Amino acid sequence: MTNLSKFYQKTWQQRLQALIDQKIISDQQRKILQCSASDPELGDQQIENYLTHYNLPEGLALHYLINGKRYLIPMVTEEPSVIAASSHGAAIIEKSGGFTTKVSGHLLWGQIVFEKVSQPEKLKKNLEEQQEKLILIANQAHPSLQKRGGGARHLRVRILAADLVSLDLAIDTQEAMGANMVNSMLEAVANYLGTQISAPVLLSVLSNLADESLAQASCRIPVEFLTRPQLAGQQVAEKIAVASRLAQLDPYRAATHNKGIMNGVDAVAIAMGNDWRAIESAAHAFAVKSGSYRGLSQWQLNSDNSILEGKITLPLPVAVVGGSIKIVPLVQLNQQLAKINSATQLAEIIVSVGLAQNLAALQALVSEGIQQGHMRLQLRATILAAGAQPNEVATILKQMQQMKKTDLTTAQSLLAKKHESEH
Ligand code: NDP
């Protein structure tokens, strides 16, 4: 049995030593953990039981023209071809005049759910009548938010079942994502209501279905800009429109359609120090809001079939302050690279990235297929996984391309031959 008792009370060095003492890691592996630990003091403040910093590659997506302004967009991802696809999609849209975006609000819903309710309609009426008072209590719990122009705005009451009622409070969180602020405001309201309502409060917490923080992006692409080596732009555009319709009809396809969108969305969210789990959960909950799971973007041809029109709507509870944003130096640098200083601007770039990512994926899928481009980049990862040093990748890559092979076994055997010939 391993004994790591009071692990959380140990210092970082003691934790590493405990893993060695328990024969969980070797001394060599401790060195790996130490080398990756770029800022142990910060890490120890950010999370519990800190071991090391897990690094992901960061790259820059280019060609973004959004509302007439050019952006360089930092993206953090381990997946090959995401940044290339993003820049490719953005370049087509740049040639077509760029993205137009609209951000409608930055409100987060908070829920106070009552259980064991005996008269749901009566409770609903009671809560609705107290709107003004409840908003006041919420705002008094975090006055600095109201001073900045934010705060609780309105409420609604939903009867979820005969015994369950949800009081939802919409809160303008300004430049923050707002989870913590909303949760404290809700607890204050729940405490107040606990003294006057007989039904007990089951829980009070924000909702991640951020449908009052919607961002939209659209673009209009002349079909000739979509031409591929073996397919005319007109045909590509028609096929993209059908693929888009398919993602509205079939949840199996919609899930993959949306995964492609989130490839870009998450990569920017991570680079900007945002809570990408919150963004993921919002996106998928929003995608199923109509009752069936659908693609988050739509593409269609205009009336004379000369322009492909694309649009996307995403719930984006994003932030430029709060959480770990101001304490991670790289996030500051990334905000500066992208020249963003507001949550609205961040939502504008993220929603545009989602649309560009989707365009690039659909264009490849309906023409040569995604494997051709994807595998070219994936091959590098396969060669590294075979044990190659970074300076060996180019040689093995060339050989594998000549052999038209993409598998790990071939990479391993070519690498072994190379090493043999060098001895
Ligand atoms: P914080 O708790 O960090 O609160 C935001 C902070 O930003 C406050 O301290 C606020 O200052 C400050 N601030 C400075 N300028 C502004 C401005 N212009 N507008 C708004 N705030 C400003 O973070 P959040 O409340 O945003 O919560 C986000 C964190 O919560 C994330 O780390 C997320 O991962 C986590 N979380 C997410 C959950 C979920 O999604 N379900 C659940 C729980 C936590 P002041 O105090 O003076 O107002």
Short mmCIF file of C-alpha atoms and ligand atoms in Angstrom, two decimals:
data_model
loop_
_atom_site.label_atom_id
_atom_site.label_comp_id
_atom_site.label_asym_id
_atom_site.label_seq_id
_atom_site.Cartn_x
_atom_site.Cartn_y
_atom_site.Cartn_z
CA MET A 1 0.00 0.00 0.00
CA THR A 2 1.32 3.41 -0.83
CA ASN A 3 1.41 5.89 1.99
CA LEU A 4 1.08 9.48 0.91
CA SER A 5 -0.69 10.73 4.01
CA LYS A 6 -0.78 14.51 4.54
CA PHE A 7 0.53 14.85 0.99
CA TYR A 8 -1.20 18.24 0.75
CA GLN A 9 0.70 19.51 3.79
CA LYS A 10 4.12 18.74 2.33
CA THR A 11 6.26 21.25 0.47
CA TRP A 12 6.77 20.70 -3.24
CA GLN A 13 10.22 19.14 -2.71
CA GLN A 14 8.87 16.90 0.07
CA ARG A 15 6.09 15.70 -2.22
CA LEU A 16 8.58 14.67 -4.90
CA GLN A 17 10.69 12.95 -2.26
CA ALA A 18 7.63 11.10 -0.90
CA LEU A 19 6.97 9.70 -4.38
CA ILE A 20 10.55 8.50 -4.56
CA ASP A 21 10.44 7.03 -1.03
CA GLN A 22 7.30 5.12 -1.92
CA LYS A 23 9.03 3.87 -5.11
CA ILE A 24 6.31 5.47 -7.26
CA ILE A 25 8.81 7.41 -9.37
CA SER A 26 12.52 7.04 -10.06
CA ASP A 27 15.16 9.69 -9.47
CA GLN A 28 15.27 10.20 -13.24
CA GLN A 29 11.51 10.83 -13.28
CA ARG A 30 11.86 13.32 -10.43
CA LYS A 31 14.23 15.27 -12.68
CA ILE A 32 11.56 15.34 -15.42
CA LEU A 33 9.02 16.71 -12.94
CA GLN A 34 11.54 19.29 -11.67
CA CYS A 35 12.56 20.41 -15.16
CA SER A 36 8.93 20.93 -16.21
CA ALA A 37 8.11 22.86 -13.03
CA SER A 38 8.54 26.31 -14.54
CA ASP A 39 7.17 28.14 -11.49
CA PRO A 40 6.66 25.84 -8.47
CA GLU A 41 5.77 28.70 -6.12
CA LEU A 42 3.00 29.89 -8.42
CA GLY A 43 1.80 26.33 -9.12
CA ASP A 44 1.59 25.62 -5.41
CA GLN A 45 -0.65 28.67 -5.00
CA GLN A 46 -2.85 27.77 -7.97
CA ILE A 47 -3.73 24.14 -7.28
CA GLU A 48 -3.51 21.46 -4.60
CA ASN A 49 -0.84 18.74 -4.36
CA TYR A 50 1.25 20.54 -7.02
CA LEU A 51 3.83 18.36 -8.79
CA THR A 52 4.88 20.18 -11.93
CA HIS A 53 3.78 22.35 -14.84
CA TYR A 54 2.35 20.39 -17.74
CA ASN A 55 3.39 22.29 -20.81
CA LEU A 56 1.37 22.47 -24.00
CA PRO A 57 2.62 23.99 -27.25
CA GLU A 58 1.48 27.51 -28.11
CA GLY A 59 1.34 28.90 -31.65
CA LEU A 60 -0.04 31.91 -33.46
CA ALA A 61 -3.01 31.85 -35.83
CA LEU A 62 -2.76 34.45 -38.59
CA HIS A 63 -5.04 36.15 -41.15
CA TYR A 64 -7.78 37.14 -38.72
CA LEU A 65 -9.68 40.21 -39.90
CA ILE A 66 -12.54 40.85 -37.47
CA ASN A 67 -14.84 43.86 -37.80
CA GLY A 68 -12.18 45.51 -39.98
CA LYS A 69 -9.38 45.01 -37.44
CA ARG A 70 -6.45 42.57 -37.78
CA TYR A 71 -5.63 40.16 -34.95
CA LEU A 72 -2.82 37.76 -34.14
CA ILE A 73 -4.38 34.95 -32.14
CA PRO A 74 -2.36 32.81 -29.71
CA MET A 75 -3.59 29.23 -29.53
CA VAL A 76 -2.56 26.50 -27.10
CA THR A 77 -3.12 22.97 -28.34
CA GLU A 78 -1.39 19.61 -28.55
CA GLU A 79 -3.29 18.64 -31.72
CA PRO A 80 -1.47 18.95 -35.04
CA SER A 81 -3.19 20.89 -37.84
CA VAL A 82 -5.48 22.96 -35.59
CA ILE A 83 -3.48 26.19 -36.00
CA ALA A 84 -2.78 25.54 -39.70
CA ALA A 85 -6.51 24.95 -40.32
CA SER A 86 -7.45 28.01 -38.30
CA SER A 87 -5.12 30.28 -40.28
CA HIS A 88 -6.26 28.70 -43.57
CA GLY A 89 -9.95 29.23 -42.78
CA ALA A 90 -9.25 32.77 -41.59
CA ALA A 91 -7.27 33.55 -44.79
CA ILE A 92 -10.25 32.61 -47.00
CA ILE A 93 -12.53 34.79 -44.87
CA GLU A 94 -9.94 37.62 -44.85
CA LYS A 95 -9.95 37.64 -48.67
CA SER A 96 -13.75 37.79 -48.53
CA GLY A 97 -13.84 40.89 -46.32
CA GLY A 98 -13.38 39.34 -42.88
CA PHE A 99 -15.66 38.39 -40.00
CA THR A 100 -18.54 40.45 -38.68
CA THR A 101 -19.33 39.80 -35.04
CA LYS A 102 -21.96 40.72 -32.49
CA VAL A 103 -21.79 40.14 -28.76
CA SER A 104 -25.12 40.42 -26.97
CA GLY A 105 -24.59 40.74 -23.26
CA HIS A 106 -22.31 39.21 -20.68
CA LEU A 107 -24.75 37.85 -18.15
CA LEU A 108 -24.37 34.66 -16.20
CA TRP A 109 -27.34 32.80 -14.73
CA GLY A 110 -27.20 31.74 -11.10
CA GLN A 111 -29.65 29.16 -9.76
CA ILE A 112 -31.17 28.77 -6.30
CA VAL A 113 -33.10 25.50 -6.34
CA PHE A 114 -35.79 24.75 -3.75
CA GLU A 115 -36.74 21.16 -2.97
CA LYS A 116 -39.76 19.63 -1.21
CA VAL A 117 -41.94 22.42 -2.58
CA SER A 118 -45.63 21.85 -1.86
CA GLN A 119 -47.14 24.80 -3.74
CA PRO A 120 -44.86 25.60 -6.67
CA GLU A 121 -47.13 28.24 -8.26
CA LYS A 122 -47.43 30.09 -4.96
CA LEU A 123 -43.66 30.02 -4.43
CA LYS A 124 -43.09 31.26 -8.00
CA LYS A 125 -45.42 34.23 -7.44
CA ASN A 126 -43.82 35.00 -4.07
CA LEU A 127 -40.28 35.04 -5.55
CA GLU A 128 -41.30 37.11 -8.58
CA GLU A 129 -42.91 39.70 -6.32
CA GLN A 130 -39.65 40.06 -4.41
CA GLN A 131 -37.52 40.70 -7.51
CA GLU A 132 -36.37 44.17 -6.45
CA LYS A 133 -35.43 43.09 -2.92
CA LEU A 134 -33.60 39.94 -4.10
CA ILE A 135 -31.58 41.92 -6.66
CA LEU A 136 -30.65 44.40 -3.94
CA ILE A 137 -29.45 41.61 -1.63
CA ALA A 138 -27.43 40.02 -4.45
CA ASN A 139 -25.73 43.32 -5.30
CA GLN A 140 -24.98 44.10 -1.66
CA ALA A 141 -23.07 40.80 -1.49
CA HIS A 142 -20.57 42.03 -4.13
CA PRO A 143 -20.87 45.83 -4.29
CA SER A 144 -17.67 46.33 -6.35
CA LEU A 145 -19.32 44.64 -9.31
CA GLN A 146 -22.20 47.12 -9.27
CA LYS A 147 -19.71 50.00 -8.95
CA ARG A 148 -18.13 48.78 -12.21
CA GLY A 149 -21.50 48.90 -13.96
CA GLY A 150 -22.39 45.22 -13.49
CA GLY A 151 -24.46 43.30 -10.97
CA ALA A 152 -27.75 41.40 -10.75
CA ARG A 153 -30.16 42.48 -13.51
CA HIS A 154 -33.33 40.39 -13.45
CA LEU A 155 -34.72 37.09 -12.30
CA ARG A 156 -37.03 34.36 -13.50
CA VAL A 157 -38.62 31.42 -11.71
CA ARG A 158 -38.98 27.99 -13.31
CA ILE A 159 -41.10 25.14 -11.96
CA LEU A 160 -38.97 22.09 -12.81
CA ALA A 161 -41.20 19.47 -11.16
CA ALA A 162 -44.06 19.45 -8.65
CA ASP A 163 -41.50 19.60 -5.83
CA LEU A 164 -38.58 21.48 -7.46
CA VAL A 165 -38.44 25.20 -8.24
CA SER A 166 -35.45 27.11 -9.62
CA LEU A 167 -34.98 30.81 -8.97
CA ASP A 168 -32.60 32.08 -11.66
CA LEU A 169 -30.75 35.36 -11.25
CA ALA A 170 -29.12 36.98 -14.29
CA ILE A 171 -25.91 38.76 -13.29
CA ASP A 172 -23.77 41.06 -15.41
CA THR A 173 -20.21 40.01 -14.55
CA GLN A 174 -18.45 42.77 -16.55
CA GLU A 175 -14.90 41.76 -17.48
CA ALA A 176 -14.83 38.60 -15.31
CA MET A 177 -16.25 35.15 -16.05
CA GLY A 178 -18.03 35.55 -12.75
CA ALA A 179 -18.44 32.02 -11.32
CA ASN A 180 -17.13 32.93 -7.88
CA MET A 181 -18.81 36.32 -7.78
CA VAL A 182 -22.17 34.84 -8.82
CA ASN A 183 -21.87 32.00 -6.32
CA SER A 184 -21.28 34.43 -3.42
CA MET A 185 -24.19 36.61 -4.53
CA LEU A 186 -26.47 33.56 -4.75
CA GLU A 187 -25.50 32.36 -1.31
CA ALA A 188 -26.46 35.72 0.17
CA VAL A 189 -29.88 35.56 -1.53
CA ALA A 190 -30.33 31.91 -0.50
CA ASN A 191 -29.55 32.76 3.13
CA TYR A 192 -32.13 35.54 3.08
CA LEU A 193 -34.79 33.31 1.48
CA GLY A 194 -34.01 30.50 3.92
CA THR A 195 -35.40 32.64 6.73
CA GLN A 196 -38.80 33.19 5.07
CA ILE A 197 -39.54 30.25 2.73
CA SER A 198 -40.49 26.86 4.13
CA ALA A 199 -39.16 24.83 1.19
CA PRO A 200 -35.46 24.13 1.79
CA VAL A 201 -32.76 25.34 -0.60
CA LEU A 202 -31.22 22.26 -2.24
CA LEU A 203 -28.32 24.12 -3.84
CA SER A 204 -27.29 27.52 -5.10
CA VAL A 205 -24.71 27.82 -7.86
CA LEU A 206 -24.15 29.41 -11.26
CA SER A 207 -25.47 27.72 -14.38
CA ASN A 208 -22.91 27.01 -17.10
CA LEU A 209 -25.62 27.31 -19.77
CA ALA A 210 -24.52 30.88 -20.50
CA ASP A 211 -27.22 31.73 -23.03
CA GLU A 212 -27.23 35.39 -21.99
CA SER A 213 -23.57 35.68 -23.05
CA LEU A 214 -24.00 34.97 -26.74
CA ALA A 215 -21.46 35.88 -29.40
CA GLN A 216 -22.12 35.62 -33.12
CA ALA A 217 -19.77 35.70 -36.10
CA SER A 218 -20.67 35.69 -39.76
CA CYS A 219 -18.86 35.85 -43.09
CA ARG A 220 -19.68 35.92 -46.82
CA ILE A 221 -17.32 34.03 -49.10
CA PRO A 222 -17.35 34.26 -52.92
CA VAL A 223 -17.47 30.60 -53.99
CA GLU A 224 -14.34 30.87 -56.19
CA PHE A 225 -12.25 31.37 -53.02
CA LEU A 226 -13.13 27.82 -51.98
CA THR A 227 -11.58 26.10 -55.01
CA ARG A 228 -9.53 22.97 -54.31
CA PRO A 229 -7.08 21.26 -56.70
CA GLN A 230 -9.67 18.69 -57.77
CA LEU A 231 -12.92 20.55 -57.11
CA ALA A 232 -14.40 23.84 -58.35
CA GLY A 233 -15.24 26.43 -55.70
CA GLN A 234 -18.94 26.23 -56.61
CA GLN A 235 -19.03 22.51 -55.87
CA VAL A 236 -17.09 22.93 -52.63
CA ALA A 237 -19.57 25.60 -51.50
CA GLU A 238 -22.58 23.41 -52.36
CA LYS A 239 -21.11 20.46 -50.48
CA ILE A 240 -20.30 22.63 -47.44
CA ALA A 241 -23.94 23.77 -47.38
CA VAL A 242 -25.12 20.15 -47.43
CA ALA A 243 -22.60 19.16 -44.73
CA SER A 244 -23.92 22.05 -42.64
CA ARG A 245 -27.52 20.82 -43.12
CA LEU A 246 -26.36 17.34 -42.13
CA ALA A 247 -24.96 18.69 -38.84
CA GLN A 248 -28.42 20.17 -38.10
CA LEU A 249 -30.09 16.80 -38.74
CA ASP A 250 -27.76 14.17 -37.33
CA PRO A 251 -26.36 14.33 -33.78
CA TYR A 252 -23.60 11.86 -34.71
CA ARG A 253 -22.31 14.27 -37.30
CA ALA A 254 -23.14 17.35 -35.17
CA ALA A 255 -20.88 16.08 -32.36
CA THR A 256 -17.90 15.95 -34.72
CA HIS A 257 -18.85 19.23 -36.43
CA ASN A 258 -18.83 20.89 -33.01
CA LYS A 259 -15.63 19.15 -31.87
CA GLY A 260 -13.89 20.81 -34.82
CA ILE A 261 -15.24 24.20 -33.74
CA MET A 262 -14.10 23.60 -30.15
CA ASN A 263 -10.59 22.69 -31.36
CA GLY A 264 -10.10 26.38 -32.02
CA VAL A 265 -12.30 27.77 -29.26
CA ASP A 266 -10.54 25.81 -26.50
CA ALA A 267 -7.08 26.60 -27.86
CA VAL A 268 -7.73 30.35 -27.57
CA ALA A 269 -9.54 29.97 -24.24
CA ILE A 270 -6.52 28.18 -22.77
CA ALA A 271 -4.07 30.73 -24.18
CA MET A 272 -6.17 33.47 -22.56
CA GLY A 273 -6.28 31.75 -19.15
CA ASN A 274 -10.02 31.15 -19.40
CA ASP A 275 -12.02 28.25 -17.97
CA TRP A 276 -12.37 26.10 -21.09
CA ARG A 277 -14.47 23.46 -19.26
CA ALA A 278 -17.07 26.16 -18.64
CA ILE A 279 -16.94 27.17 -22.32
CA GLU A 280 -17.19 23.52 -23.46
CA SER A 281 -20.14 22.79 -21.21
CA ALA A 282 -21.91 26.00 -22.30
CA ALA A 283 -21.37 25.20 -25.99
CA HIS A 284 -22.72 21.66 -25.82
CA ALA A 285 -25.68 22.58 -23.61
CA PHE A 286 -26.49 25.38 -26.08
CA ALA A 287 -26.14 22.99 -29.05
CA VAL A 288 -28.96 20.85 -27.68
CA LYS A 289 -31.25 23.70 -26.61
CA SER A 290 -33.77 23.07 -29.39
CA GLY A 291 -34.32 19.56 -28.04
CA SER A 292 -31.92 17.76 -30.35
CA TYR A 293 -28.16 18.16 -30.54
CA ARG A 294 -27.20 20.33 -33.54
CA GLY A 295 -24.18 21.89 -35.22
CA LEU A 296 -23.27 25.27 -33.72
CA SER A 297 -22.61 26.86 -37.13
CA GLN A 298 -24.57 27.02 -40.36
CA TRP A 299 -23.51 27.54 -43.97
CA GLN A 300 -25.75 28.32 -46.94
CA LEU A 301 -25.50 29.67 -50.45
CA ASN A 302 -27.03 33.04 -51.27
CA SER A 303 -29.90 33.40 -53.75
CA ASP A 304 -27.70 33.35 -56.89
CA ASN A 305 -25.36 30.66 -55.54
CA SER A 306 -22.31 32.92 -55.79
CA ILE A 307 -21.64 33.49 -52.09
CA LEU A 308 -21.32 31.01 -49.25
CA GLU A 309 -22.72 32.59 -46.10
CA GLY A 310 -21.54 31.27 -42.75
CA LYS A 311 -22.67 32.07 -39.23
CA ILE A 312 -22.07 30.74 -35.77
CA THR A 313 -23.51 31.53 -32.34
CA LEU A 314 -21.69 30.49 -29.19
CA PRO A 315 -22.31 31.12 -25.51
CA LEU A 316 -19.00 32.61 -24.36
CA PRO A 317 -18.70 33.32 -20.64
CA VAL A 318 -15.17 34.63 -21.10
CA ALA A 319 -13.00 36.99 -19.10
CA VAL A 320 -9.97 39.24 -19.17
CA VAL A 321 -9.71 39.39 -15.38
CA GLY A 322 -10.34 36.99 -12.50
CA GLY A 323 -9.48 33.35 -11.91
CA SER A 324 -5.81 32.82 -12.73
CA ILE A 325 -5.74 35.34 -15.60
CA LYS A 326 -3.77 38.10 -13.87
CA ILE A 327 -1.34 35.75 -12.14
CA VAL A 328 -0.06 33.81 -15.15
CA PRO A 329 2.49 35.99 -16.99
CA LEU A 330 2.01 34.15 -20.29
CA VAL A 331 -1.69 35.05 -20.30
CA GLN A 332 -0.75 38.74 -20.00
CA LEU A 333 1.58 38.33 -22.96
CA ASN A 334 -1.12 36.56 -24.98
CA GLN A 335 -3.65 39.30 -24.26
CA GLN A 336 -1.05 41.76 -25.50
CA LEU A 337 -0.31 39.70 -28.63
CA ALA A 338 -3.99 39.60 -29.52
CA LYS A 339 -4.40 43.25 -28.42
CA ILE A 340 -7.50 42.49 -26.40
CA ASN A 341 -8.53 44.31 -23.28
CA SER A 342 -12.18 43.39 -22.82
CA ALA A 343 -14.29 40.27 -22.45
CA THR A 344 -16.32 41.44 -25.47
CA GLN A 345 -13.22 41.57 -27.67
CA LEU A 346 -12.16 38.14 -26.44
CA ALA A 347 -15.61 36.73 -27.27
CA GLU A 348 -15.35 38.32 -30.73
CA ILE A 349 -12.06 36.62 -31.51
CA ILE A 350 -13.07 33.25 -30.04
CA VAL A 351 -16.34 33.08 -31.97
CA SER A 352 -14.48 34.02 -35.18
CA VAL A 353 -11.91 31.29 -34.55
CA GLY A 354 -14.77 28.81 -34.16
CA LEU A 355 -16.17 29.77 -37.57
CA ALA A 356 -12.78 29.70 -39.34
CA GLN A 357 -11.95 26.33 -37.81
CA ASN A 358 -15.28 24.96 -38.98
CA LEU A 359 -14.83 26.33 -42.51
CA ALA A 360 -11.39 24.76 -42.87
CA ALA A 361 -12.60 21.39 -41.60
CA LEU A 362 -15.67 21.35 -43.87
CA GLN A 363 -13.70 22.48 -46.93
CA ALA A 364 -11.19 19.65 -46.44
CA LEU A 365 -13.87 17.08 -45.57
CA VAL A 366 -15.96 17.68 -48.71
CA SER A 367 -12.93 17.82 -51.03
CA GLU A 368 -9.74 15.80 -50.45
CA GLY A 369 -10.77 14.62 -46.94
CA ILE A 370 -9.15 15.68 -43.71
CA GLN A 371 -6.59 12.88 -43.49
CA GLN A 372 -4.27 14.25 -46.18
CA GLY A 373 -3.49 17.51 -44.39
CA HIS A 374 -3.97 16.11 -40.92
CA MET A 375 -1.67 13.12 -41.41
CA ARG A 376 1.13 15.27 -42.81
CA LEU A 377 1.26 17.01 -39.44
CA GLN A 378 0.29 13.98 -37.39
CA LEU A 379 3.21 12.09 -38.93
CA ARG A 380 5.67 14.30 -37.06
CA ALA A 381 4.05 13.31 -33.77
CA THR A 382 4.16 9.62 -34.79
CA ILE A 383 7.87 9.87 -35.56
CA LEU A 384 8.57 11.53 -32.22
CA ALA A 385 6.47 8.84 -30.51
CA ALA A 386 8.69 6.24 -32.23
CA GLY A 387 11.59 7.67 -30.24
CA ALA A 388 13.12 10.13 -32.72
CA GLN A 389 14.96 13.21 -31.50
CA PRO A 390 13.50 16.45 -32.93
CA ASN A 391 16.54 16.80 -35.27
CA GLU A 392 15.83 13.34 -36.75
CA VAL A 393 12.19 14.02 -37.68
CA ALA A 394 12.81 15.59 -41.11
CA THR A 395 14.86 12.62 -42.40
CA ILE A 396 12.38 9.97 -41.26
CA LEU A 397 9.44 12.10 -42.45
CA LYS A 398 10.88 12.27 -45.96
CA GLN A 399 11.44 8.50 -46.07
CA MET A 400 7.91 7.76 -44.83
CA GLN A 401 6.36 10.15 -47.35
CA GLN A 402 8.30 8.43 -50.16
CA MET A 403 7.05 5.06 -48.91
CA LYS A 404 3.54 6.50 -48.44
CA LYS A 405 3.51 5.10 -44.89
CA THR A 406 2.09 6.76 -41.77
CA ASP A 407 2.26 4.05 -39.10
CA LEU A 408 4.30 3.86 -35.90
CA THR A 409 5.91 0.50 -36.76
CA THR A 410 7.41 1.88 -39.98
CA ALA A 411 8.67 4.94 -38.11
CA GLN A 412 10.29 2.72 -35.48
CA SER A 413 11.97 0.46 -38.05
CA LEU A 414 13.29 3.42 -40.11
CA LEU A 415 14.62 4.98 -36.96
CA ALA A 416 16.30 1.71 -35.90
CA LYS A 417 17.92 1.43 -39.37
CA LYS A 418 19.14 5.01 -39.13
CA HIS A 419 20.69 4.38 -35.72
CA GLU A 420 22.31 1.12 -36.94
CA SER A 421 23.87 2.90 -39.93
CA GLU A 422 25.26 5.57 -37.63
CA HIS A 423 27.14 3.04 -35.48
P1 NDP B 1 -12.74 35.81 -9.38
O1 NDP B 1 -13.18 35.11 -8.14
O2 NDP B 1 -11.28 35.98 -9.58
O3 NDP B 1 -13.50 37.21 -9.41
C1 NDP B 1 -13.25 38.19 -10.36
C2 NDP B 1 -12.22 39.17 -9.83
O4 NDP B 1 -11.91 40.11 -10.85
C3 NDP B 1 -12.73 39.93 -8.64
O5 NDP B 1 -11.74 39.92 -7.65
C4 NDP B 1 -12.91 41.34 -9.15
O6 NDP B 1 -12.60 42.31 -8.22
C5 NDP B 1 -11.88 41.40 -10.24
N1 NDP B 1 -12.12 42.43 -11.28
C6 NDP B 1 -11.22 43.41 -11.61
N2 NDP B 1 -11.71 44.18 -12.59
C7 NDP B 1 -12.93 43.69 -12.90
C8 NDP B 1 -13.89 44.06 -13.88
N3 NDP B 1 -13.71 45.09 -14.70
N4 NDP B 1 -15.02 43.32 -13.97
C9 NDP B 1 -15.24 42.27 -13.15
N5 NDP B 1 -14.34 41.87 -12.20
C10 NDP B 1 -13.19 42.57 -12.07
O7 NDP B 1 -13.27 35.06 -10.67
P2 NDP B 1 -14.72 34.84 -11.21
O8 NDP B 1 -15.78 35.22 -10.23
O9 NDP B 1 -14.77 35.48 -12.55
O10 NDP B 1 -14.75 33.25 -11.36
C11 NDP B 1 -13.99 32.62 -12.35
C12 NDP B 1 -13.26 31.45 -11.73
O11 NDP B 1 -14.20 30.55 -11.12
C13 NDP B 1 -12.54 30.63 -12.77
O12 NDP B 1 -11.27 30.32 -12.28
C14 NDP B 1 -13.39 29.37 -12.89
O13 NDP B 1 -12.60 28.28 -13.30
C15 NDP B 1 -13.90 29.20 -11.49
N6 NDP B 1 -15.13 28.45 -11.25
C16 NDP B 1 -15.96 27.98 -12.24
C17 NDP B 1 -17.11 27.27 -11.95
C18 NDP B 1 -18.00 26.82 -13.07
O14 NDP B 1 -17.82 27.22 -14.21
N7 NDP B 1 -19.04 26.02 -12.80
C19 NDP B 1 -17.48 26.99 -10.58
C20 NDP B 1 -16.58 27.58 -9.60
C21 NDP B 1 -15.45 28.27 -9.94
P3 NDP B 1 -13.61 42.69 -7.03
O15 NDP B 1 -13.54 41.58 -6.04
O16 NDP B 1 -13.08 43.96 -6.51
O17 NDP B 1 -14.99 42.81 -7.63
#
